[in-house]
Amino acid sequence: MLSFISRRLAIAVPTLLVVIAGSFFLMRAAPGGPFDADAQLEPEVIENLRAAYDLDKPVMEQFLLYMARLLRGDFGPSITYTDYTVTELLAIGLPVSVKLGLTATAVALLFGCLMGIFAALYRNRWIDYVTMSIAMTGFAVPAFVVAPVLTLVFGLYLKLLPISGWNDGALQNMVLPVIALALPQIAILSRLTRGSMLEVMRQNYIRTARAKGLPEYKVVAGHALKAVSLPLVSYLGPAIAGIMTGSVIIEQIFGLPGMGRYFIQGALSRDYPLVMGTVVVYATAIILLNLLADVIYGYLDPRVRRE
Amino acid sequence: MGFLTQRRDRQLAAMQAAGRTVGRSLWQDALRRFRSNKAAMGSVFVLAFISLMAIFAPMLSPHTLEDFYWEYILVPPTLENGHWFGTDANGRDMFVRTFYGARVSLTIGVMTTAVALLIGVTWGSVAGYFGGRIDNIMMRIVDVLYALPLLFFIIILVTVFGRNIYLVFIGIGAVEWLTMSRIVRGQTLSVKQKEYVEAARAIGLSNLVIVRRHVVPNIIGPVIVFVTLLIPTTILVESYLSFLGLGVQEPMTSWGTLISQGAASIDTGPWLLVIPGTFLAITLFCFNFIGDGLRDALDPEGR
């Protein structure tokens, strides 16, 4: 198991380097720069500004300087938020996105699995049809349509929940963003679980468990669930990536002060250090969580450890 | 026995005389199964209707994409004043805008899928056919790319290089080919080891002929299924970008752009969100049903 984890880690580090180098050179390769909008500034002032952010040096040297600082945990100063370092901005944004993302993941896993299991157990009954309709809707109606409709119904018509804002993560502010973020994942997870559950319930060992007289809930909980969880764990990686990219749009719609907002604003205003900072954090999170999913998979299915 | 063979021969002769084919090929079988799938066939007709409307509605309507009707600002859908889908906050006709958006969204869906198909099939078949070290290196690259937050790359790409529609094609296509290459590689690997490929090699056919006659026809089924599922994915990614204001730019419009504008005025004109949102959802539904139908039709034992 330990060698399995270390092998995966050995791939994770170069992957992260590829992400950092890729986004760094991609941004520097583009025409224009962060001070294009400041047309009223004197050329000398712009030169000084560029020098202050190391933008006057050759690109390769900039990259090495950036990497050296990154290794010390310093993301550099933000260009648009002149009074903040990127680290400070990330410290504001990250907790918001993490709380939102984790809650949405938990909600998606809980509801997705439960709905899938019950749909499979009561196949072709009303509970199956309801679940599969929700799954189809969740797939076909994207989050950026669901979210405004939710705010319209629950915020403006029924006046039950606030339509935007974070309010330090108060429960009533979390409800709508979490639903909008979790719904597409619930759709996929419930379909996956249902398919996997139908497959597993046909297996011989399930028949054996029934034959020795176990009650149905013990057959499901004790024998079926472990096998059902395998395809779910292998979907965890894409699910996490989906929730992170979804979070960018949900934060925008509900006006939440998370990482996604800084990423979009940074990209639009060419705030290189801010974009790099957010990309590094997103990439690290995705790679680490993928690694975690791999480890869980290896734990559940010993065959993959010996590849 | 002789009697049975005679009867069979006579039947064969009769069928051939009547101009009917005796055996059914895989494709005819698949087509028959697909036709009997009501959800998939219905989806084909709905998609065809939306595509025809996307082509002809903007041509035939008396309104254009950029006609501003100052006397009709934010008019709800109605049959009375000629604005069947209502008008937006600038008094522009939503009927024309919705189907013009359909044009752009569907085109982007098909074009980016074509880009992804081209890269994915080439990459996957080369890796699968040559195998060994080449396969190993090529698939490790796919593994590394798989673990990257690629949508963030597209966002950086379109923000720094300007919001060019072709860049959106290439950006999304360059990201979505990964799964395709994995599918193609797996299929190629398994087909390569079949006896008929060995036989073809034994009678001295060239690599190119083997790939064209034996490999491609046998891997094409899963590829077609994946393509029908990739088109809605790319449409969604484009809508996502346009929603963030990074995709298609005014005066052009796509469903994502329309939904974004609709979401901004949801309290004053809910139809601005609901109409393009519904069309987007119906389209995604249809592609999904067709994809499922094709999978069942081409691979009856896969269920």
Coordinates of C-alpha atoms in Angstrom, one line a residue:
Chain A
M1 CA 0.0 0.0 0.0
L2 CA 2.8 2.4 0.9
S3 CA 4.7 1.8 -2.4
F4 CA 1.3 2.3 -4.2
I5 CA 0.9 5.7 -2.5
S6 CA 4.5 6.8 -3.2
R7 CA 4.2 5.8 -6.8
R8 CA 1.1 7.9 -7.1
L9 CA 2.8 10.8 -5.4
A10 CA 5.7 10.5 -7.8
I11 CA 3.3 11.3 -10.7
A12 CA 1.5 14.0 -8.7
V13 CA 4.6 16.3 -8.3
P14 CA 5.5 16.5 -12.0
T15 CA 1.8 17.0 -12.8
L16 CA 1.7 20.0 -10.6
L17 CA 4.8 21.4 -12.1
V18 CA 3.3 21.0 -15.6
V19 CA 0.2 23.0 -14.4
I20 CA 2.3 25.8 -13.0
A21 CA 4.6 26.0 -16.0
G22 CA 1.7 25.7 -18.4
S23 CA -0.4 28.5 -17.0
F24 CA 2.6 30.7 -16.4
F25 CA 3.9 30.6 -19.9
L26 CA 0.4 30.7 -21.4
M27 CA -0.3 34.0 -19.7
R28 CA 3.1 35.5 -20.6
A29 CA 2.7 34.4 -24.2
A30 CA -0.4 36.5 -24.7
P31 CA -0.2 40.0 -26.2
G32 CA -0.9 42.9 -23.8
G33 CA -0.3 43.2 -20.1
P34 CA -1.9 44.1 -16.8
F35 CA -1.3 47.9 -17.2
D36 CA -3.0 48.2 -20.7
A37 CA -6.1 49.8 -19.1
D38 CA -4.1 52.5 -17.4
A39 CA -3.7 54.6 -20.5
Q40 CA -3.4 57.8 -18.5
L41 CA -0.2 56.7 -16.9
E42 CA 3.2 58.0 -18.1
P43 CA 5.3 55.5 -20.0
E44 CA 8.0 55.8 -17.3
V45 CA 5.5 55.0 -14.6
I46 CA 4.4 51.9 -16.4
E47 CA 8.1 50.9 -16.8
N48 CA 8.6 51.3 -13.1
L49 CA 5.4 49.3 -12.4
R50 CA 6.5 46.5 -14.7
A51 CA 9.9 46.5 -13.0
A52 CA 8.3 46.3 -9.6
Y53 CA 6.4 43.1 -10.6
D54 CA 9.6 41.7 -12.4
L55 CA 7.7 41.9 -15.7
D56 CA 10.7 43.6 -17.4
K57 CA 12.9 40.5 -17.0
P58 CA 13.1 37.7 -19.5
V59 CA 10.2 35.2 -19.2
M60 CA 12.4 32.3 -18.1
E61 CA 14.0 34.4 -15.3
Q62 CA 10.5 35.5 -14.2
F63 CA 9.5 31.9 -14.0
L64 CA 12.5 30.8 -11.9
L65 CA 11.9 33.8 -9.6
Y66 CA 8.3 32.8 -9.3
M67 CA 9.1 29.2 -8.5
A68 CA 11.7 30.2 -6.0
R69 CA 9.1 32.4 -4.2
L70 CA 6.4 29.7 -4.5
L71 CA 8.7 27.1 -2.8
R72 CA 8.9 29.5 0.2
G73 CA 5.1 29.7 0.2
D74 CA 5.0 33.2 -1.2
F75 CA 2.4 33.8 -4.0
G76 CA 3.6 37.4 -4.5
P77 CA 1.7 40.7 -4.5
S78 CA -1.6 41.2 -6.3
I79 CA -1.6 43.7 -9.2
T80 CA -5.2 44.8 -9.1
Y81 CA -5.7 44.6 -5.3
T82 CA -2.7 46.8 -4.7
D83 CA -2.9 46.7 -0.9
Y84 CA -3.0 42.9 -0.7
T85 CA -0.7 40.0 -1.3
V86 CA -2.1 37.0 -3.2
T87 CA -1.7 34.9 0.0
E88 CA -4.0 37.3 1.9
L89 CA -6.6 37.2 -0.9
L90 CA -6.4 33.4 -1.0
A91 CA -6.8 33.3 2.8
I92 CA -10.1 35.2 2.3
G93 CA -11.4 33.2 -0.6
L94 CA -10.2 29.7 0.1
P95 CA -12.3 29.0 3.3
V96 CA -15.5 30.1 1.5
S97 CA -14.8 27.8 -1.5
V98 CA -13.8 24.9 0.7
K99 CA -16.8 25.2 2.9
L100 CA -19.1 25.5 -0.1
G101 CA -17.4 22.7 -2.0
L102 CA -17.2 20.2 0.9
T103 CA -20.9 20.8 1.8
A104 CA -21.9 20.3 -1.8
T105 CA -19.8 17.1 -2.1
A106 CA -21.3 15.7 1.1
V107 CA -24.8 16.5 0.0
A108 CA -24.2 15.1 -3.5
L109 CA -22.7 11.8 -2.2
L110 CA -25.5 11.4 0.4
F111 CA -28.4 12.0 -1.9
G112 CA -26.8 10.6 -5.0
C113 CA -26.0 7.2 -3.4
L114 CA -29.3 6.9 -1.4
M115 CA -31.4 7.8 -4.5
G116 CA -29.4 5.4 -6.7
I117 CA -29.7 2.5 -4.2
F118 CA -33.4 2.9 -3.6
A119 CA -34.0 3.3 -7.4
A120 CA -32.2 0.0 -8.0
L121 CA -34.0 -1.8 -5.1
Y122 CA -37.4 -0.6 -6.3
R123 CA -36.7 -0.9 -10.0
N124 CA -39.5 0.2 -12.3
R125 CA -41.6 1.4 -9.4
W126 CA -42.4 5.1 -8.8
I127 CA -39.3 5.7 -6.6
D128 CA -37.2 4.6 -9.6
Y129 CA -39.0 6.8 -12.0
V130 CA -38.8 9.9 -9.8
T131 CA -35.1 9.4 -9.2
M132 CA -34.3 8.9 -12.8
S133 CA -36.4 12.0 -13.8
I134 CA -34.4 14.0 -11.3
A135 CA -31.2 12.5 -12.7
M136 CA -32.1 13.4 -16.2
T137 CA -33.1 16.9 -15.3
G138 CA -29.9 17.4 -13.3
F139 CA -27.9 16.4 -16.3
A140 CA -29.8 18.5 -18.9
V141 CA -30.4 21.6 -16.9
P142 CA -27.1 23.2 -16.1
A143 CA -26.3 24.8 -12.8
F144 CA -26.3 28.3 -14.2
V145 CA -30.0 27.9 -15.2
V146 CA -31.0 26.2 -12.0
A147 CA -29.3 28.8 -9.7
P148 CA -31.2 31.9 -11.1
V149 CA -34.5 29.9 -11.1
L150 CA -33.9 28.9 -7.5
T151 CA -33.2 32.5 -6.4
L152 CA -36.3 33.6 -8.3
V153 CA -38.6 31.1 -6.6
F154 CA -37.2 30.9 -3.1
G155 CA -35.7 34.4 -2.9
L156 CA -38.0 36.7 -4.8
Y157 CA -41.4 34.9 -4.8
L158 CA -41.5 33.0 -1.6
K159 CA -39.0 35.2 0.2
L160 CA -37.7 32.3 2.2
L161 CA -34.0 32.6 1.6
P162 CA -31.5 35.4 0.7
I163 CA -30.8 35.7 -3.0
S164 CA -27.1 36.4 -2.7
G165 CA -24.2 37.1 -0.3
W166 CA -22.2 34.9 2.0
N167 CA -22.9 36.3 5.5
D168 CA -20.0 34.3 7.0
G169 CA -21.5 31.0 5.7
A170 CA -24.8 31.2 7.6
L171 CA -27.0 28.3 6.9
Q172 CA -29.7 30.2 5.0
N173 CA -27.0 31.7 2.7
M174 CA -25.6 28.3 2.0
V175 CA -28.8 26.4 1.0
L176 CA -29.3 27.7 -2.6
P177 CA -25.6 27.6 -3.7
V178 CA -25.1 24.1 -2.3
I179 CA -28.3 22.8 -4.0
A180 CA -27.3 24.4 -7.3
L181 CA -23.7 23.0 -7.0
A182 CA -24.7 19.5 -5.9
L183 CA -27.6 18.9 -8.3
P184 CA -25.5 17.9 -11.4
Q185 CA -23.4 15.6 -9.3
I186 CA -26.5 14.1 -7.7
A187 CA -27.7 13.4 -11.2
I188 CA -24.6 11.5 -12.2
L189 CA -24.0 9.8 -8.9
S190 CA -27.5 8.4 -8.7
R191 CA -27.3 7.0 -12.2
L192 CA -24.0 5.4 -11.5
T193 CA -25.1 4.0 -8.2
R194 CA -28.3 2.6 -9.7
G195 CA -26.5 0.9 -12.5
S196 CA -23.8 -0.5 -10.2
M197 CA -26.4 -1.7 -7.7
L198 CA -28.5 -3.5 -10.4
E199 CA -25.3 -5.2 -11.5
V200 CA -24.3 -6.2 -8.0
M201 CA -27.7 -7.5 -7.0
R202 CA -27.5 -10.1 -9.8
Q203 CA -24.3 -11.6 -8.4
N204 CA -24.2 -15.1 -7.0
Y205 CA -22.9 -14.0 -3.6
I206 CA -26.0 -11.9 -3.1
R207 CA -28.1 -14.9 -3.9
T208 CA -26.1 -16.9 -1.3
A209 CA -26.6 -14.2 1.3
R210 CA -30.3 -14.3 0.6
A211 CA -30.4 -18.1 0.6
K212 CA -28.8 -18.3 4.1
G213 CA -31.8 -16.2 5.3
L214 CA -30.3 -12.7 5.9
P215 CA -32.9 -9.9 6.0
E216 CA -32.8 -7.7 2.9
Y217 CA -31.2 -4.7 4.6
K218 CA -28.3 -6.8 5.8
V219 CA -27.8 -8.2 2.3
V220 CA -27.6 -4.6 1.0
A221 CA -25.6 -3.1 3.8
G222 CA -23.3 -6.0 4.5
H223 CA -22.7 -7.5 1.1
A224 CA -23.8 -5.2 -1.8
L225 CA -22.5 -1.8 -0.6
K226 CA -18.8 -2.4 -0.8
A227 CA -19.0 -3.6 -4.4
V228 CA -21.4 -0.8 -5.3
S229 CA -18.9 1.8 -4.0
L230 CA -16.1 0.9 -6.4
P231 CA -17.4 2.8 -9.5
L232 CA -18.4 5.6 -7.2
V233 CA -14.9 6.0 -5.9
S234 CA -13.5 6.0 -9.4
Y235 CA -16.0 8.8 -10.3
L236 CA -14.8 10.9 -7.2
G237 CA -12.0 12.5 -9.2
P238 CA -14.2 13.9 -12.0
A239 CA -16.9 14.8 -9.4
I240 CA -14.4 16.9 -7.5
A241 CA -13.2 18.7 -10.6
G242 CA -16.9 19.3 -11.5
I243 CA -17.7 20.8 -8.2
M244 CA -14.6 23.1 -8.3
T245 CA -15.4 24.4 -11.8
G246 CA -19.1 24.6 -10.9
S247 CA -18.1 26.6 -7.8
V248 CA -16.6 29.3 -10.0
I249 CA -19.9 30.0 -11.7
I250 CA -22.0 29.5 -8.5
E251 CA -19.8 32.0 -6.6
Q252 CA -20.3 34.5 -9.5
I253 CA -24.2 34.0 -9.5
F254 CA -24.6 34.3 -5.7
G255 CA -21.9 36.9 -5.2
L256 CA -19.9 34.8 -2.8
P257 CA -16.4 35.9 -1.9
G258 CA -14.6 32.7 -2.9
M259 CA -11.6 31.6 -4.9
G260 CA -13.6 31.5 -8.1
R261 CA -14.3 35.2 -8.0
Y262 CA -10.7 36.0 -7.6
F263 CA -9.8 33.6 -10.4
I264 CA -12.2 35.2 -12.9
Q265 CA -11.4 38.8 -11.9
G266 CA -7.7 38.0 -12.0
A267 CA -7.9 36.5 -15.4
L268 CA -10.0 39.4 -16.8
S269 CA -7.6 42.1 -15.5
R270 CA -4.4 40.1 -16.2
D271 CA -3.5 40.0 -12.6
Y272 CA -0.8 37.4 -13.2
P273 CA 0.2 36.6 -9.6
L274 CA -3.5 36.3 -8.6
V275 CA -4.4 33.9 -11.4
M276 CA -1.3 31.9 -10.8
G277 CA -2.1 31.7 -7.1
T278 CA -5.7 30.5 -7.6
V279 CA -4.6 28.0 -10.3
V280 CA -1.9 26.6 -8.1
V281 CA -4.4 26.1 -5.2
Y282 CA -7.0 24.6 -7.5
A283 CA -4.5 22.3 -9.2
T284 CA -3.0 21.2 -5.9
A285 CA -6.5 20.5 -4.5
I286 CA -7.6 18.5 -7.6
I287 CA -4.3 16.5 -7.7
L288 CA -4.4 15.7 -4.0
L289 CA -8.0 14.7 -4.0
N290 CA -7.5 12.5 -7.0
L291 CA -4.7 10.9 -5.2
L292 CA -7.0 10.4 -2.2
A293 CA -9.6 8.8 -4.5
D294 CA -6.9 6.5 -5.9
V295 CA -5.8 5.5 -2.5
I296 CA -9.4 4.7 -1.4
Y297 CA -9.8 2.7 -4.6
G298 CA -6.6 0.8 -3.9
Y299 CA -7.8 0.1 -0.4
L300 CA -11.2 -1.2 -1.6
D301 CA -9.8 -3.2 -4.6
P302 CA -6.4 -4.7 -3.9
R303 CA -5.9 -5.7 -7.5
V304 CA -5.1 -2.2 -8.6
R305 CA -2.3 -1.9 -6.0
R306 CA -0.3 -4.5 -7.9
E307 CA -0.4 -3.0 -11.4
Chain B
M1 CA -30.7 -34.0 -44.2
G2 CA -30.7 -33.7 -48.0
F3 CA -34.3 -32.6 -47.9
L4 CA -33.5 -29.8 -45.4
T5 CA -30.6 -28.5 -47.4
Q6 CA -32.7 -28.5 -50.5
R7 CA -35.4 -26.6 -48.8
R8 CA -33.0 -24.1 -47.5
D9 CA -31.4 -23.6 -50.9
R10 CA -34.8 -23.0 -52.5
Q11 CA -35.6 -20.4 -49.8
L12 CA -32.3 -18.7 -50.4
A13 CA -32.9 -18.7 -54.1
A14 CA -36.4 -17.3 -53.6
M15 CA -35.2 -14.5 -51.3
Q16 CA -32.4 -13.6 -53.7
A17 CA -34.9 -13.5 -56.6
A18 CA -37.1 -11.2 -54.6
G19 CA -34.1 -8.9 -54.2
R20 CA -33.9 -9.3 -50.5
T21 CA -30.6 -9.7 -48.7
V22 CA -30.3 -12.9 -46.8
G23 CA -28.2 -12.0 -43.8
R24 CA -28.4 -8.7 -42.0
S25 CA -25.2 -6.8 -41.4
L26 CA -24.3 -5.4 -38.0
W27 CA -25.3 -2.0 -39.2
Q28 CA -28.7 -3.0 -40.5
D29 CA -29.4 -4.8 -37.2
A30 CA -28.3 -1.8 -35.3
L31 CA -30.5 0.5 -37.4
R32 CA -33.5 -1.7 -36.8
R33 CA -32.9 -1.8 -33.0
F34 CA -32.4 2.0 -33.0
R35 CA -35.7 2.6 -34.9
S36 CA -37.6 0.6 -32.3
N37 CA -36.3 2.9 -29.5
K38 CA -39.1 5.5 -29.2
A39 CA -37.2 7.9 -26.9
A40 CA -34.2 8.0 -29.3
M41 CA -36.3 8.3 -32.4
G42 CA -38.3 11.1 -30.9
S43 CA -35.1 12.8 -29.9
V44 CA -33.9 12.6 -33.5
F45 CA -37.0 14.4 -34.7
V46 CA -36.9 17.0 -32.0
L47 CA -33.2 17.7 -32.8
A48 CA -33.9 17.9 -36.5
F49 CA -36.7 20.4 -35.8
I50 CA -34.5 22.6 -33.6
S51 CA -31.7 22.4 -36.2
L52 CA -34.0 23.4 -39.1
M53 CA -35.4 26.2 -37.0
A54 CA -31.8 27.3 -36.2
I55 CA -31.1 27.5 -39.9
F56 CA -34.3 29.0 -41.2
A57 CA -35.9 31.0 -38.4
P58 CA -33.4 33.8 -38.4
M59 CA -33.7 33.9 -42.3
L60 CA -37.5 34.0 -42.5
S61 CA -38.3 36.2 -39.5
P62 CA -39.1 39.8 -40.2
H63 CA -36.9 40.8 -37.3
T64 CA -33.1 40.6 -37.2
L65 CA -30.6 39.9 -34.5
E66 CA -29.9 43.6 -33.9
D67 CA -33.3 45.3 -34.6
F68 CA -34.1 47.4 -31.5
Y69 CA -37.8 48.0 -31.0
W70 CA -37.9 50.8 -28.5
E71 CA -41.7 50.6 -28.2
Y72 CA -41.4 46.9 -27.1
I73 CA -39.0 46.7 -24.2
L74 CA -39.2 43.6 -22.1
V75 CA -42.5 42.4 -23.6
P76 CA -43.5 38.9 -22.4
P77 CA -44.1 36.2 -25.0
T78 CA -47.3 36.8 -26.9
L79 CA -48.9 36.0 -30.2
E80 CA -50.2 39.5 -30.7
N81 CA -47.4 41.8 -31.7
G82 CA -45.2 39.4 -33.7
H83 CA -42.7 38.8 -30.9
W84 CA -43.6 35.2 -30.1
F85 CA -40.9 34.7 -27.5
G86 CA -41.1 38.3 -26.2
T87 CA -38.3 40.9 -26.3
D88 CA -35.3 41.6 -24.1
A89 CA -34.2 44.7 -22.2
N90 CA -33.0 46.4 -25.4
G91 CA -36.3 45.5 -27.2
R92 CA -34.7 42.9 -29.4
D93 CA -36.8 40.0 -30.6
M94 CA -36.2 36.9 -28.6
F95 CA -37.5 34.4 -31.2
V96 CA -34.7 35.4 -33.6
R97 CA -32.2 35.6 -30.8
T98 CA -33.1 32.1 -29.4
F99 CA -32.7 30.4 -32.8
Y100 CA -29.6 32.4 -33.7
G101 CA -28.2 31.3 -30.4
A102 CA -29.1 27.7 -31.4
R103 CA -27.1 28.1 -34.6
V104 CA -24.0 29.2 -32.6
S105 CA -24.4 26.6 -29.8
L106 CA -25.0 23.7 -32.1
T107 CA -22.2 24.7 -34.5
I108 CA -19.8 25.0 -31.6
G109 CA -21.0 21.6 -30.3
V110 CA -20.4 19.9 -33.6
M111 CA -17.1 21.7 -34.5
T112 CA -15.4 21.2 -31.1
T113 CA -16.5 17.6 -31.1
A114 CA -14.9 17.2 -34.5
V115 CA -11.7 18.7 -33.2
A116 CA -11.8 16.4 -30.2
L117 CA -12.6 13.4 -32.5
L118 CA -9.7 14.2 -34.8
I119 CA -7.1 14.5 -32.0
G120 CA -8.6 11.6 -29.9
V121 CA -8.9 9.0 -32.7
T122 CA -5.4 9.8 -34.1
W123 CA -3.8 9.7 -30.6
G124 CA -5.6 6.6 -29.4
S125 CA -5.3 4.6 -32.6
V126 CA -1.6 5.3 -32.9
A127 CA -1.0 4.4 -29.3
G128 CA -3.1 1.2 -29.5
Y129 CA -1.8 0.1 -32.9
F130 CA 1.9 0.5 -32.2
G131 CA 1.7 -0.5 -28.6
G132 CA 4.8 -1.0 -26.4
R133 CA 6.9 2.0 -25.5
I134 CA 5.1 4.4 -27.7
D135 CA 1.7 3.4 -26.2
N136 CA 3.2 3.7 -22.7
I137 CA 4.5 7.3 -23.2
M138 CA 1.4 8.5 -25.1
M139 CA -1.0 7.2 -22.4
R140 CA 1.0 8.6 -19.5
I141 CA 0.7 12.0 -21.2
V142 CA -3.1 11.4 -21.3
D143 CA -3.0 10.4 -17.6
V144 CA -1.2 13.6 -16.6
L145 CA -3.5 15.8 -18.7
Y146 CA -6.5 14.0 -17.1
A147 CA -5.5 15.1 -13.7
L148 CA -5.3 18.8 -14.7
P149 CA -8.0 21.4 -14.1
L150 CA -8.4 21.9 -17.8
L151 CA -11.4 24.2 -17.8
F152 CA -9.2 26.7 -15.9
F153 CA -6.8 26.5 -18.8
I154 CA -9.6 27.3 -21.3
I155 CA -10.6 30.3 -19.2
I156 CA -7.0 31.6 -19.1
L157 CA -6.7 30.9 -22.8
V158 CA -9.8 32.9 -23.8
T159 CA -9.2 35.8 -21.4
V160 CA -5.6 36.4 -22.4
F161 CA -5.9 35.7 -26.1
G162 CA -9.1 37.6 -26.7
R163 CA -12.6 36.1 -27.0
N164 CA -12.3 34.6 -30.4
I165 CA -14.9 32.0 -31.4
Y166 CA -12.4 29.8 -33.1
L167 CA -10.2 29.8 -30.0
V168 CA -13.2 28.5 -28.1
F169 CA -13.5 25.6 -30.7
I170 CA -9.9 24.7 -30.4
G171 CA -9.7 25.2 -26.7
I172 CA -12.6 23.0 -25.8
G173 CA -11.7 20.5 -28.5
A174 CA -8.1 20.3 -27.3
V175 CA -9.4 19.5 -23.8
E176 CA -12.2 17.0 -24.5
W177 CA -10.2 14.5 -26.6
L178 CA -8.7 12.7 -23.7
T179 CA -11.6 10.2 -23.0
M180 CA -11.9 9.6 -26.8
S181 CA -8.3 8.6 -27.1
R182 CA -8.6 6.2 -24.2
I183 CA -11.7 4.5 -25.8
V184 CA -10.1 4.3 -29.2
R185 CA -6.8 2.9 -27.8
G186 CA -8.6 0.2 -25.8
Q187 CA -10.7 -0.8 -28.8
T188 CA -7.7 -0.8 -31.1
L189 CA -5.7 -3.0 -28.7
S190 CA -8.4 -5.6 -28.5
V191 CA -9.1 -5.6 -32.2
K192 CA -5.4 -5.9 -33.0
Q193 CA -5.2 -9.3 -31.3
K194 CA -8.1 -10.8 -33.2
E195 CA -7.5 -13.7 -35.5
Y196 CA -8.9 -11.9 -38.6
V197 CA -6.2 -9.2 -38.2
E198 CA -3.6 -11.9 -38.0
A199 CA -5.1 -13.6 -41.0
A200 CA -5.0 -10.3 -42.9
R201 CA -1.4 -9.8 -42.0
A202 CA -0.6 -13.4 -43.0
I203 CA -2.0 -12.8 -46.6
G204 CA 0.3 -9.8 -46.8
L205 CA -2.1 -6.8 -46.5
S206 CA -0.4 -3.5 -45.7
N207 CA -0.8 -1.7 -42.4
L208 CA -3.0 0.9 -44.0
V209 CA -5.4 -1.6 -45.5
I210 CA -5.6 -3.5 -42.2
V211 CA -6.4 -0.3 -40.3
R212 CA -9.0 0.7 -42.9
R213 CA -10.7 -2.6 -43.6
H214 CA -10.5 -4.3 -40.2
V215 CA -9.6 -1.9 -37.4
V216 CA -11.7 1.2 -38.1
P217 CA -15.0 -0.6 -38.8
N218 CA -14.7 -2.5 -35.5
I219 CA -13.8 0.5 -33.3
I220 CA -16.4 2.9 -34.8
G221 CA -19.4 1.9 -32.7
P222 CA -18.1 3.1 -29.3
V223 CA -16.7 6.2 -31.0
I224 CA -20.1 7.1 -32.5
V225 CA -21.8 6.6 -29.1
F226 CA -19.2 8.8 -27.4
V227 CA -19.5 11.5 -30.1
T228 CA -23.2 11.8 -29.4
L229 CA -22.4 12.2 -25.7
L230 CA -19.5 14.6 -26.3
I231 CA -21.6 17.1 -28.4
P232 CA -23.8 18.0 -25.4
T233 CA -20.8 18.2 -23.2
T234 CA -19.1 20.7 -25.5
I235 CA -22.3 22.7 -25.8
L236 CA -22.4 22.9 -22.0
V237 CA -18.8 24.0 -21.8
E238 CA -19.4 26.8 -24.3
S239 CA -22.5 27.9 -22.4
Y240 CA -20.4 27.9 -19.2
L241 CA -17.8 30.2 -20.8
S242 CA -20.4 32.4 -22.4
F243 CA -22.2 32.7 -19.1
L244 CA -19.0 34.0 -17.5
G245 CA -18.8 36.5 -20.4
L246 CA -15.9 34.7 -21.9
G247 CA -17.5 33.0 -24.9
V248 CA -19.4 34.4 -27.8
Q249 CA -19.4 38.2 -27.9
E250 CA -22.1 40.7 -28.9
P251 CA -23.7 41.1 -31.4
M252 CA -23.3 37.4 -31.9
T253 CA -25.1 35.3 -29.3
S254 CA -25.3 31.7 -28.1
W255 CA -27.6 30.0 -25.6
G256 CA -25.0 30.5 -22.9
T257 CA -24.9 34.3 -23.6
L258 CA -28.7 34.5 -23.6
I259 CA -29.0 32.6 -20.4
S260 CA -26.4 34.9 -18.8
Q261 CA -28.4 37.9 -19.9
G262 CA -31.7 36.2 -18.8
A263 CA -30.2 35.4 -15.3
A264 CA -29.3 39.1 -14.9
S265 CA -32.9 40.2 -15.5
I266 CA -34.7 37.2 -13.9
D267 CA -36.9 39.4 -11.7
T268 CA -38.1 41.7 -14.6
G269 CA -38.2 39.1 -17.5
P270 CA -38.1 35.5 -16.4
W271 CA -38.8 34.3 -20.0
L272 CA -35.4 35.7 -21.0
L273 CA -33.9 32.9 -18.9
V274 CA -36.6 30.2 -19.3
I275 CA -36.8 30.1 -23.1
P276 CA -33.1 29.7 -23.9
G277 CA -32.7 27.5 -20.8
T278 CA -35.5 25.2 -22.0
F279 CA -34.1 24.9 -25.5
L280 CA -30.6 24.1 -24.1
A281 CA -32.1 21.5 -21.8
I282 CA -34.2 19.9 -24.5
T283 CA -31.1 19.7 -26.8
L284 CA -29.0 18.1 -24.1
F285 CA -31.8 15.6 -23.3
C286 CA -32.1 14.6 -26.9
F287 CA -28.4 14.0 -27.5
N288 CA -28.4 12.0 -24.3
F289 CA -31.3 9.8 -25.4
I290 CA -29.8 9.3 -28.8
G291 CA -26.5 8.4 -27.3
D292 CA -28.1 5.8 -25.0
G293 CA -30.2 4.5 -27.9
L294 CA -27.1 4.1 -30.1
R295 CA -25.3 2.3 -27.3
D296 CA -28.1 -0.2 -26.9
A297 CA -28.4 -0.6 -30.7
L298 CA -24.7 -1.1 -31.4
D299 CA -23.9 -3.2 -28.4
P300 CA -27.0 -5.2 -27.5
E301 CA -25.0 -7.4 -25.0
G302 CA -23.5 -4.4 -23.2
R303 CA -26.6 -4.0 -21.1

